[in-house]
């Protein structure tokens, strides 16, 4: 058993704009089961942050409890981190984000952590459009506690040792849309080509960006009777289309076959180019997104890709009109402007 | 690309960079693991089987394996493969009971070996255990060839040489020493079943410059001078010595001069320092002994006053390279540079010479007066005469001579049994899983970060006084262990089974050096351009699987794989396994 990843790296690893290699965004060696989908998502997060040239100390990664919530130890070893209690990651992010708006907040959760114990917190953080990326590593079970069905398990799906699930499943993308999330996507741990640009786009979006990533639990829920297995997901996913993420200041150079494409400029100046595969979905329209989710559910397929994006999103800080300077940088003089100001305020209220 | 055929032994052989680069294909990682396990005798025997002279080579080998070592591609320095060999030799027990038994009843075939250098000795070692009667002829007083006459004792102590030469001579070989063979015809007339010519490249090259005739008394050919030192005909040299040449012979000449009375010893070489043929460590050893190297100095004339050598004049040059990398040396100043000298050693190269081989024996010679020798069988155009070592294709080194010897022995054995010498026997290979438990391997898969350890040297005051004092002390046991741990076990192969793969990406994500990709197939050129990490090293193969269910293939760039086993540890279905690949070149009679 290896307790450490060897120090040596490929000699020609590309450097990003900051002069860092991908290795500078790695964490410690994973202790998850071999083949767990969560590790692949960690790998995509590492790559996304590297390729976006984010300074590691500008990211805070927060999580709840679960195998999925353990993953922040395995990526972004030089970033801020907070491993909170079960289902409570959203409230901790809310506090942190309000105190310091300058960081990029990356919340990592599981389907149990989000759709069971954390459902209330999830609903409210989406509703408030907190500026964060919320990644659910969705395996349809409680991996850490030995694979009990979770609230995202499909009706009829059975885990390795379990009976077919008798309850209906919570669709986290649908819930997020309903609650007011402004960026909603679904992907698959085993499809980096799709997941990577989605993570980058989510990180550049201002507002609540959720990616529901189906991530097979190889140990408890990767059997043929499960709808969250590698094989089932590969066979049943249907992508909304492909997207290209183009960072700020870079020109769009990729050349694609003609088709319907649409460019979206994101808040930080980077842009997204969407190539739609499914003409019936309009990802700028919430009703269309909800309908597409329902249609795919009815037809037994899994809709992946970018499902909804609100280009006019106003995040919690904007809504609250908080100061541009992060609250944690305000000193006593800023916070207690003195008697004269108080008199003025009182006068204005008379 | 087509799926890789890992059943072809050459595929995994190439992954074991050191073994592949070793002319005799010594199973390097196998013996390094044995050293780490303190099984020195076993480690020695793995070497002895392949390279015949582990103690000698552990001190003197040209080490083509080291620049090839994978470690160079992920960090600065290779594993000290050569010096680990010496650790095995220094710490082994008595091995006599492990040597092959020599049949008392001979097979009736008689073989003559001309020259008793490493090439001939290897032939003897391989054929004597098969019952061949062997006669060795050499003009020196003892066996070893240039290992005895040329390699100075401060690099190779005589007892180490004697021990390993004698393992062979004690196999019931008949030796005729102190005899110059001056006619191959005469040897052939003794109706041997086969004759092996291992006479080396015994003639030193000289420079015929103005003034040479008058300076003659103080000008020597490097290799002649070294052997006369070795055989104690020469016991001193002047205080100021110029050594001309930039190869290993020049390094041995200058270092020997320092021990024979030379105080101001200089090496003067035409080429730039970087282009010198000497191995980097030999240059470093010379520098350590206070010997300056004057590069870019072309020797022009001997300066003689009153019939006595005063020194030499050199022209200072600069190297210019054209687009193809061809070098020209361009003079950069008017006038010549004078250097004083009491003696001059010319170490500018050696060549073959076969005055003793009659030209009517059916042995064809080419326009450079070299015999036509088959590169695989070492047979000449006279079917009973074989060549090997420096005599076959010009001066090389000990390990090449050994490799030739093994192959020539295979040929001689086939030839004497009436079989086709061109049908080479395949190598012996085994491939065995190293899995001991879920995440347990029977090899130490952790990758050590340690930098290469330095071999300690005896103090200069001591070594410069006596040419017989060995300079290198060798690794002690604990340093040897630490150095052995640096080996990446490149023979423990990553074996992929596409039928088990569920394409979960775990191996891609964990691989520290981004060796593994899953992608759609394409031509090699195309694939190399779109893997997880750049794959520009064309000499390193891509390992390609058959199509996977998603119609992609697994592509592994072997280039910087650390053989750490993490891919196999992270694979949920054991589609990856770590399997030890042992490759042994077939030897005569096997
Ligand atoms: C100064 C010097 C230093 C070297 N250092 C190294 C080193 O550190 N490491 C390394 O790997 N290699 C080294 N080499 C090269 C190495 O010694 C040779 O490549 C190797 O010994 C060749 O082996 P061989 O069996 O072909 O012939 P040799 O070792 O040359 O043996 C040939 C033998 O045949 C004898 N012989 C020749 N003609 C006749 C004849 N007509 N009758 C009878 N006997 C004859 C010779 O005297 C000699 O004993 C060095 C060479 C020189 C010159
Ligand atoms: C308050 C509380 N209740 C219950 C638990 C037990 N528990 C630990 S992890 C977990 C479920 C995790 O499921 P999920 O979030 O899907 O993570 P996974 O392991 O599947 O990635 C539960 C119920 C706990 N740790 N804390
Ligand atoms: S139990 Fe399941 S979710 Fe947890 S690490 Fe193992 S495979 Fe991953
Ligand atoms: S690391 Fe070890 S096995 Fe690999 S090339 Fe170097 S010495 Fe040989
Ligand atoms: S053994 Fe596997 S994980 Fe380790 S470097 Fe090689 S391919 Fe990568
Ligand atoms: Mg889960």
PDB file of C-alpha atoms in Angstrom, chain A residues 249-348:
ATOM      1  CA  UNK A 249      -8.135  37.634 -22.815  1.00  0.00           C
ATOM      2  CA  UNK A 250      -7.789  34.524 -24.953  1.00  0.00           C
ATOM      3  CA  UNK A 251      -9.176  34.412 -28.444  1.00  0.00           C
ATOM      4  CA  UNK A 252     -11.540  31.724 -29.568  1.00  0.00           C
ATOM      5  CA  UNK A 253      -9.429  29.707 -31.953  1.00  0.00           C
ATOM      6  CA  UNK A 254     -10.993  26.251 -31.887  1.00  0.00           C
ATOM      7  CA  UNK A 255     -12.712  25.364 -35.091  1.00  0.00           C
ATOM      8  CA  UNK A 256     -15.895  23.354 -35.009  1.00  0.00           C
ATOM      9  CA  UNK A 257     -18.296  21.929 -37.485  1.00  0.00           C
ATOM     10  CA  UNK A 258     -21.157  24.323 -38.158  1.00  0.00           C
ATOM     11  CA  UNK A 259     -24.198  23.867 -35.972  1.00  0.00           C
ATOM     12  CA  UNK A 260     -25.994  26.103 -33.609  1.00  0.00           C
ATOM     13  CA  UNK A 261     -23.474  27.739 -31.350  1.00  0.00           C
ATOM     14  CA  UNK A 262     -23.880  30.533 -28.899  1.00  0.00           C
ATOM     15  CA  UNK A 263     -21.312  32.584 -27.037  1.00  0.00           C
ATOM     16  CA  UNK A 264     -21.891  33.660 -23.460  1.00  0.00           C
ATOM     17  CA  UNK A 265     -19.665  36.205 -21.786  1.00  0.00           C
ATOM     18  CA  UNK A 266     -19.143  35.380 -18.166  1.00  0.00           C
ATOM     19  CA  UNK A 267     -18.763  37.813 -15.356  1.00  0.00           C
ATOM     20  CA  UNK A 268     -14.962  37.675 -15.241  1.00  0.00           C
ATOM     21  CA  UNK A 269     -14.600  38.390 -18.957  1.00  0.00           C
ATOM     22  CA  UNK A 270     -14.083  34.817 -20.078  1.00  0.00           C
ATOM     23  CA  UNK A 271     -16.622  33.266 -22.376  1.00  0.00           C
ATOM     24  CA  UNK A 272     -18.463  30.067 -23.039  1.00  0.00           C
ATOM     25  CA  UNK A 273     -19.265  28.789 -26.455  1.00  0.00           C
ATOM     26  CA  UNK A 274     -22.129  26.352 -26.519  1.00  0.00           C
ATOM     27  CA  UNK A 275     -22.707  23.844 -29.285  1.00  0.00           C
ATOM     28  CA  UNK A 276     -26.160  22.531 -28.846  1.00  0.00           C
ATOM     29  CA  UNK A 277     -26.946  18.926 -29.597  1.00  0.00           C
ATOM     30  CA  UNK A 278     -30.519  19.151 -28.391  1.00  0.00           C
ATOM     31  CA  UNK A 279     -32.524  21.859 -30.192  1.00  0.00           C
ATOM     32  CA  UNK A 280     -35.406  21.610 -27.771  1.00  0.00           C
ATOM     33  CA  UNK A 281     -33.340  22.884 -24.852  1.00  0.00           C
ATOM     34  CA  UNK A 282     -32.763  26.584 -24.421  1.00  0.00           C
ATOM     35  CA  UNK A 283     -30.251  26.832 -21.579  1.00  0.00           C
ATOM     36  CA  UNK A 284     -31.050  30.506 -21.081  1.00  0.00           C
ATOM     37  CA  UNK A 285     -34.639  29.716 -20.247  1.00  0.00           C
ATOM     38  CA  UNK A 286     -35.504  28.132 -16.940  1.00  0.00           C
ATOM     39  CA  UNK A 287     -38.772  26.641 -18.140  1.00  0.00           C
ATOM     40  CA  UNK A 288     -37.039  25.021 -21.054  1.00  0.00           C
ATOM     41  CA  UNK A 289     -34.414  23.606 -18.706  1.00  0.00           C
ATOM     42  CA  UNK A 290     -37.029  22.197 -16.346  1.00  0.00           C
ATOM     43  CA  UNK A 291     -38.896  20.673 -19.285  1.00  0.00           C
ATOM     44  CA  UNK A 292     -35.743  19.088 -20.688  1.00  0.00           C
ATOM     45  CA  UNK A 293     -35.031  17.480 -17.318  1.00  0.00           C
ATOM     46  CA  UNK A 294     -38.552  16.105 -17.140  1.00  0.00           C
ATOM     47  CA  UNK A 295     -38.475  14.828 -20.715  1.00  0.00           C
ATOM     48  CA  UNK A 296     -35.240  12.972 -20.146  1.00  0.00           C
ATOM     49  CA  UNK A 297     -36.461  11.522 -16.905  1.00  0.00           C
ATOM     50  CA  UNK A 298     -39.530  10.202 -18.710  1.00  0.00           C
ATOM     51  CA  UNK A 299     -37.477   8.649 -21.461  1.00  0.00           C
ATOM     52  CA  UNK A 300     -35.141   7.003 -18.966  1.00  0.00           C
ATOM     53  CA  UNK A 301     -32.045   8.870 -20.029  1.00  0.00           C
ATOM     54  CA  UNK A 302     -29.714  11.115 -18.093  1.00  0.00           C
ATOM     55  CA  UNK A 303     -29.376  14.672 -19.335  1.00  0.00           C
ATOM     56  CA  UNK A 304     -25.810  15.937 -18.957  1.00  0.00           C
ATOM     57  CA  UNK A 305     -24.005  19.131 -19.869  1.00  0.00           C
ATOM     58  CA  UNK A 306     -24.928  22.748 -19.193  1.00  0.00           C
ATOM     59  CA  UNK A 307     -28.642  22.807 -18.410  1.00  0.00           C
ATOM     60  CA  UNK A 308     -29.240  26.385 -17.377  1.00  0.00           C
ATOM     61  CA  UNK A 309     -27.308  29.613 -17.131  1.00  0.00           C
ATOM     62  CA  UNK A 310     -28.613  33.018 -16.152  1.00  0.00           C
ATOM     63  CA  UNK A 311     -26.432  35.632 -17.793  1.00  0.00           C
ATOM     64  CA  UNK A 312     -27.884  38.406 -15.643  1.00  0.00           C
ATOM     65  CA  UNK A 313     -27.256  36.680 -12.376  1.00  0.00           C
ATOM     66  CA  UNK A 314     -26.934  38.936  -9.335  1.00  0.00           C
ATOM     67  CA  UNK A 315     -25.225  37.208  -6.489  1.00  0.00           C
ATOM     68  CA  UNK A 316     -25.853  37.627  -2.797  1.00  0.00           C
ATOM     69  CA  UNK A 317     -23.302  40.422  -2.363  1.00  0.00           C
ATOM     70  CA  UNK A 318     -24.913  42.441  -5.126  1.00  0.00           C
ATOM     71  CA  UNK A 319     -28.369  41.900  -3.737  1.00  0.00           C
ATOM     72  CA  UNK A 320     -27.230  42.875  -0.255  1.00  0.00           C
ATOM     73  CA  UNK A 321     -25.207  45.789  -1.625  1.00  0.00           C
ATOM     74  CA  UNK A 322     -22.319  44.885   0.643  1.00  0.00           C
ATOM     75  CA  UNK A 323     -19.131  46.876   0.440  1.00  0.00           C
ATOM     76  CA  UNK A 324     -16.722  46.069  -2.352  1.00  0.00           C
ATOM     77  CA  UNK A 325     -13.979  45.734   0.200  1.00  0.00           C
ATOM     78  CA  UNK A 326     -14.300  42.399   1.925  1.00  0.00           C
ATOM     79  CA  UNK A 327     -15.841  42.708   5.368  1.00  0.00           C
ATOM     80  CA  UNK A 328     -12.842  41.071   6.980  1.00  0.00           C
ATOM     81  CA  UNK A 329     -10.700  43.951   5.759  1.00  0.00           C
ATOM     82  CA  UNK A 330     -12.812  46.698   7.273  1.00  0.00           C
ATOM     83  CA  UNK A 331     -11.190  48.194  10.354  1.00  0.00           C
ATOM     84  CA  UNK A 332     -12.647  49.994  13.323  1.00  0.00           C
ATOM     85  CA  UNK A 333     -12.657  53.345  11.573  1.00  0.00           C
ATOM     86  CA  UNK A 334     -14.709  51.905   8.717  1.00  0.00           C
ATOM     87  CA  UNK A 335     -17.128  50.134  10.976  1.00  0.00           C
ATOM     88  CA  UNK A 336     -17.560  52.936  13.590  1.00  0.00           C
ATOM     89  CA  UNK A 337     -17.662  56.131  11.541  1.00  0.00           C
ATOM     90  CA  UNK A 338     -18.199  58.259  14.669  1.00  0.00           C
ATOM     91  CA  UNK A 339     -20.776  60.401  16.339  1.00  0.00           C
ATOM     92  CA  UNK A 340     -21.150  62.883  13.499  1.00  0.00           C
ATOM     93  CA  UNK A 341     -22.249  60.184  11.120  1.00  0.00           C
ATOM     94  CA  UNK A 342     -24.622  58.766  13.698  1.00  0.00           C
ATOM     95  CA  UNK A 343     -26.225  62.164  14.116  1.00  0.00           C
ATOM     96  CA  UNK A 344     -26.684  62.357  10.356  1.00  0.00           C
ATOM     97  CA  UNK A 345     -28.251  58.953  10.190  1.00  0.00           C
ATOM     98  CA  UNK A 346     -30.580  59.738  13.059  1.00  0.00           C
ATOM     99  CA  UNK A 347     -31.536  62.991  11.404  1.00  0.00           C
ATOM    100  CA  UNK A 348     -32.357  61.211   8.164  1.00  0.00           C
TER     101      UNK A 348
END
